[in-house]
Amino acid sequence: MRLLCIDPNHTGGNPPIELAARFNGLRFVAFPHLWPLVQILLSWGWHVQLVLARESGPVGQYITWQHERLTWVIGNEPDGEGPSSWIMSPAEYAELWQASSALQGDRYVAGMSSGDVNRAAAYVNVAAGCAGIVAHLYTLTPAQAIVKVQDYQQLHPSVWVGEFHEVDGFTPDDYWAAFASAGGIYGNYFCYSDLQVPNFGLPLLTELQAAA
């Protein structure tokens, strides 16, 4: 399954419907005011993956959100570094996981970004009942990405690539083809537009929009 990471709160983070329709779903950070948008996307048959991030606010705002194609990622890169990561100790993550227990739908352990499977194990171990692990894979070729997914599968059989971006010499389709051949791994491309994150936009975006 191919998903695209977007940012509905950013003027440059919203793809046109014709382009979004090329994907199986969309992934973005949860905010209370986005529920009408989530409902529309679900009604159109897309899968929606929501990230319960630092900026999402209290979990209680989301406990009535429910749909069979709505899944949750709890936290964001607790094993990461830098301002974009919501860094947590395993004990802190355990508190967040417990606080999110009232959410309806599958919950995945937050996007692991360090690549250290041993570190990831400490977070998985405090996430009872998780549907799987979300891994963020950067600076890897498609073949290397599959190997890393297989490493994470030692912790949980269900691994969802929550973010990936191609390295030189490869296209996003090369990764999705590799994910499909390795058992149908789900992969979220990061991201839609260079306006969302500079130099990370979907390649050939102008051509894709023109052909849509």
Short mmCIF file of C-alpha atoms in Angstrom, two decimals:
data_model
loop_
_atom_site.label_atom_id
_atom_site.label_comp_id
_atom_site.label_asym_id
_atom_site.label_seq_id
_atom_site.Cartn_x
_atom_site.Cartn_y
_atom_site.Cartn_z
CA MET A 1 0.00 0.00 0.00
CA ARG A 2 1.31 3.41 -1.01
CA LEU A 3 0.66 6.38 1.22
CA LEU A 4 1.80 9.99 0.93
CA CYS A 5 2.85 12.17 3.86
CA ILE A 6 1.07 15.52 3.67
CA ASP A 7 0.50 18.53 5.92
CA PRO A 8 -3.09 19.86 5.78
CA ASN A 9 -2.08 22.81 7.97
CA HIS A 10 0.51 24.00 5.44
CA THR A 11 -0.45 25.80 2.23
CA GLY A 12 2.17 23.76 0.40
CA GLY A 13 1.28 20.48 2.05
CA ASN A 14 -2.04 19.68 0.39
CA PRO A 15 -1.95 17.73 -2.86
CA PRO A 16 -4.74 18.17 -5.41
CA ILE A 17 -7.32 15.39 -5.35
CA GLU A 18 -6.20 14.12 -8.75
CA LEU A 19 -2.68 13.56 -7.46
CA ALA A 20 -3.72 12.18 -4.08
CA ALA A 21 -5.90 9.64 -5.90
CA ARG A 22 -2.71 8.00 -7.17
CA PHE A 23 -2.10 6.78 -3.62
CA ASN A 24 -3.92 4.35 -1.33
CA GLY A 25 -3.99 6.82 1.51
CA LEU A 26 -2.54 9.81 3.29
CA ARG A 27 -0.60 10.26 6.49
CA PHE A 28 -0.44 13.42 8.60
CA VAL A 29 -0.28 14.75 12.15
CA ALA A 30 -3.56 14.69 14.08
CA PHE A 31 -5.23 17.97 15.04
CA PRO A 32 -8.80 18.26 16.37
CA HIS A 33 -9.95 20.60 13.59
CA LEU A 34 -8.95 18.06 10.92
CA TRP A 35 -11.70 15.53 11.73
CA PRO A 36 -14.00 16.79 8.91
CA LEU A 37 -11.14 16.31 6.45
CA VAL A 38 -10.40 12.84 7.82
CA GLN A 39 -14.05 11.88 7.37
CA ILE A 40 -14.06 13.11 3.77
CA LEU A 41 -10.89 11.18 2.92
CA LEU A 42 -12.27 8.01 4.49
CA SER A 43 -15.55 8.42 2.62
CA TRP A 44 -13.58 8.50 -0.63
CA GLY A 45 -12.06 5.11 0.19
CA TRP A 46 -8.60 6.22 1.26
CA HIS A 47 -6.68 4.95 4.25
CA VAL A 48 -5.74 7.63 6.77
CA GLN A 49 -2.82 7.23 9.15
CA LEU A 50 -2.69 9.83 11.90
CA VAL A 51 0.34 10.65 13.99
CA LEU A 52 -0.37 11.49 17.62
CA ALA A 53 2.45 14.00 17.86
CA ARG A 54 3.65 16.48 20.44
CA GLU A 55 1.59 19.22 18.83
CA SER A 56 -1.61 17.13 18.64
CA GLY A 57 -2.67 18.08 22.16
CA PRO A 58 -4.58 15.95 24.69
CA VAL A 59 -5.44 12.43 23.55
CA GLY A 60 -9.01 12.78 24.80
CA GLN A 61 -9.85 14.99 21.81
CA TYR A 62 -9.60 11.99 19.50
CA ILE A 63 -11.25 9.09 21.31
CA THR A 64 -14.45 9.29 19.25
CA TRP A 65 -12.61 9.13 15.92
CA GLN A 66 -13.23 5.70 14.45
CA HIS A 67 -13.08 3.95 11.09
CA GLU A 68 -11.75 0.64 9.83
CA ARG A 69 -9.27 2.46 7.57
CA LEU A 70 -8.06 4.84 10.28
CA THR A 71 -4.84 3.90 12.09
CA TRP A 72 -2.72 5.68 14.68
CA VAL A 73 0.99 6.19 15.17
CA ILE A 74 1.66 7.00 18.80
CA GLY A 75 4.41 9.59 19.16
CA ASN A 76 7.05 10.56 16.64
CA GLU A 77 10.66 9.36 16.65
CA PRO A 78 11.07 8.86 20.40
CA ASP A 79 14.49 7.37 19.65
CA GLY A 80 15.42 10.26 17.36
CA GLU A 81 17.36 13.47 17.69
CA GLY A 82 16.81 17.09 16.79
CA PRO A 83 13.76 19.38 17.02
CA SER A 84 11.57 17.38 14.65
CA SER A 85 11.67 14.33 16.94
CA TRP A 86 9.49 13.95 20.03
CA ILE A 87 12.24 12.35 22.05
CA MET A 88 11.19 10.16 24.98
CA SER A 89 12.67 7.61 27.28
CA PRO A 90 10.98 4.19 27.20
CA ALA A 91 9.35 5.03 30.55
CA GLU A 92 7.94 8.28 29.15
CA TYR A 93 6.75 6.47 26.08
CA ALA A 94 4.99 3.90 28.25
CA GLU A 95 2.98 6.74 29.80
CA LEU A 96 2.00 8.08 26.37
CA TRP A 97 1.06 4.60 25.17
CA GLN A 98 -1.16 4.07 28.18
CA ALA A 99 -2.72 7.51 27.76
CA SER A 100 -3.60 6.64 24.16
CA SER A 101 -5.31 3.37 25.07
CA ALA A 102 -8.79 4.91 24.61
CA LEU A 103 -8.15 5.62 20.92
CA GLN A 104 -10.21 3.47 18.58
CA GLY A 105 -8.35 1.56 15.89
CA ASP A 106 -4.95 -0.01 15.47
CA ARG A 107 -2.10 1.71 17.26
CA TYR A 108 1.47 1.49 16.03
CA VAL A 109 4.65 2.18 17.97
CA ALA A 110 6.00 5.58 16.98
CA GLY A 111 8.27 5.99 14.01
CA MET A 112 11.62 4.53 14.97
CA SER A 113 14.28 6.67 13.33
CA SER A 114 17.64 5.75 14.84
CA GLY A 115 17.91 2.46 12.97
CA ASP A 116 18.97 0.81 16.22
CA VAL A 117 16.70 -2.20 16.62
CA ASN A 118 17.90 -2.82 20.16
CA ARG A 119 16.79 0.69 21.15
CA ALA A 120 13.48 0.16 19.39
CA ALA A 121 12.90 -2.98 21.44
CA ALA A 122 12.72 -0.91 24.62
CA TYR A 123 9.75 1.03 23.21
CA VAL A 124 7.99 -2.00 21.76
CA ASN A 125 8.27 -3.76 25.11
CA VAL A 126 6.17 -1.05 26.82
CA ALA A 127 3.53 -0.92 24.06
CA ALA A 128 1.24 -3.80 24.97
CA GLY A 129 -1.22 -4.70 22.24
CA CYS A 130 0.50 -2.69 19.50
CA ALA A 131 -0.51 -3.50 15.94
CA GLY A 132 3.07 -3.15 14.81
CA ILE A 133 6.07 -0.88 14.44
CA VAL A 134 6.42 2.21 12.27
CA ALA A 135 9.97 2.77 11.01
CA HIS A 136 11.41 5.86 9.34
CA LEU A 137 13.96 4.85 6.72
CA TYR A 138 16.26 7.41 5.17
CA THR A 139 19.64 7.27 3.36
CA LEU A 140 18.95 3.65 2.34
CA THR A 141 18.64 1.99 -1.05
CA PRO A 142 15.53 -0.15 -1.61
CA ALA A 143 17.49 -3.32 -0.85
CA GLN A 144 18.96 -1.82 2.32
CA ALA A 145 15.49 -0.65 3.37
CA ILE A 146 14.17 -4.20 3.10
CA VAL A 147 17.01 -5.50 5.26
CA LYS A 148 16.24 -2.88 7.90
CA VAL A 149 12.54 -3.78 7.84
CA GLN A 150 13.49 -7.42 8.37
CA ASP A 151 15.61 -6.36 11.34
CA TYR A 152 12.60 -4.60 12.88
CA GLN A 153 10.44 -7.65 12.17
CA GLN A 154 12.46 -9.48 14.80
CA LEU A 155 10.56 -7.30 17.29
CA HIS A 156 7.12 -7.46 15.64
CA PRO A 157 6.03 -9.16 12.39
CA SER A 158 4.10 -6.08 11.27
CA VAL A 159 6.40 -3.22 10.22
CA TRP A 160 5.02 -0.18 8.39
CA VAL A 161 7.50 2.19 6.73
CA GLY A 162 6.12 5.44 8.10
CA GLU A 163 8.53 7.67 6.19
CA PHE A 164 11.00 7.06 3.40
CA HIS A 165 12.74 9.17 0.79
CA GLU A 166 14.72 7.95 -2.16
CA VAL A 167 18.49 8.20 -2.44
CA ASP A 168 20.24 9.20 -5.66
CA GLY A 169 19.77 6.73 -8.47
CA PHE A 170 16.37 5.47 -7.33
CA THR A 171 12.75 6.57 -7.57
CA PRO A 172 9.90 6.21 -5.06
CA ASP A 173 8.49 3.46 -7.28
CA ASP A 174 11.69 1.44 -6.78
CA TYR A 175 11.00 1.40 -3.05
CA TRP A 176 7.32 0.55 -3.38
CA ALA A 177 8.21 -2.29 -5.75
CA ALA A 178 10.73 -3.62 -3.23
CA PHE A 179 8.19 -3.32 -0.42
CA ALA A 180 5.60 -5.19 -2.48
CA SER A 181 8.02 -7.99 -3.34
CA ALA A 182 8.98 -8.38 0.31
CA GLY A 183 5.51 -9.34 1.45
CA GLY A 184 3.43 -6.24 0.80
CA ILE A 185 5.09 -3.82 3.23
CA TYR A 186 3.19 -0.54 3.53
CA GLY A 187 5.25 2.55 2.74
CA ASN A 188 4.59 6.28 3.27
CA TYR A 189 6.55 8.59 0.99
CA PHE A 190 7.90 11.74 2.64
CA CYS A 191 6.70 14.08 1.45
CA TYR A 192 4.26 15.70 -1.00
CA SER A 193 5.91 19.05 -1.75
CA ASP A 194 9.18 20.94 -1.44
CA LEU A 195 7.06 23.71 0.09
CA GLN A 196 6.24 21.29 2.90
CA VAL A 197 9.90 20.35 3.50
CA PRO A 198 12.59 21.81 1.20
CA ASN A 199 14.18 19.27 -1.16
CA PHE A 200 11.93 16.44 0.05
CA GLY A 201 9.00 16.86 -2.34
CA LEU A 202 7.63 14.17 -4.62
CA PRO A 203 9.89 14.03 -7.70
CA LEU A 204 8.52 15.17 -11.04
CA LEU A 205 5.58 16.72 -9.20
CA THR A 206 4.82 19.11 -12.05
CA GLU A 207 4.69 16.26 -14.56
CA LEU A 208 2.54 14.14 -12.26
CA GLN A 209 0.05 16.96 -11.78
CA ALA A 210 -0.08 17.64 -15.50
CA ALA A 211 -0.78 13.98 -16.23
CA ALA A 212 -3.41 13.55 -13.52
#
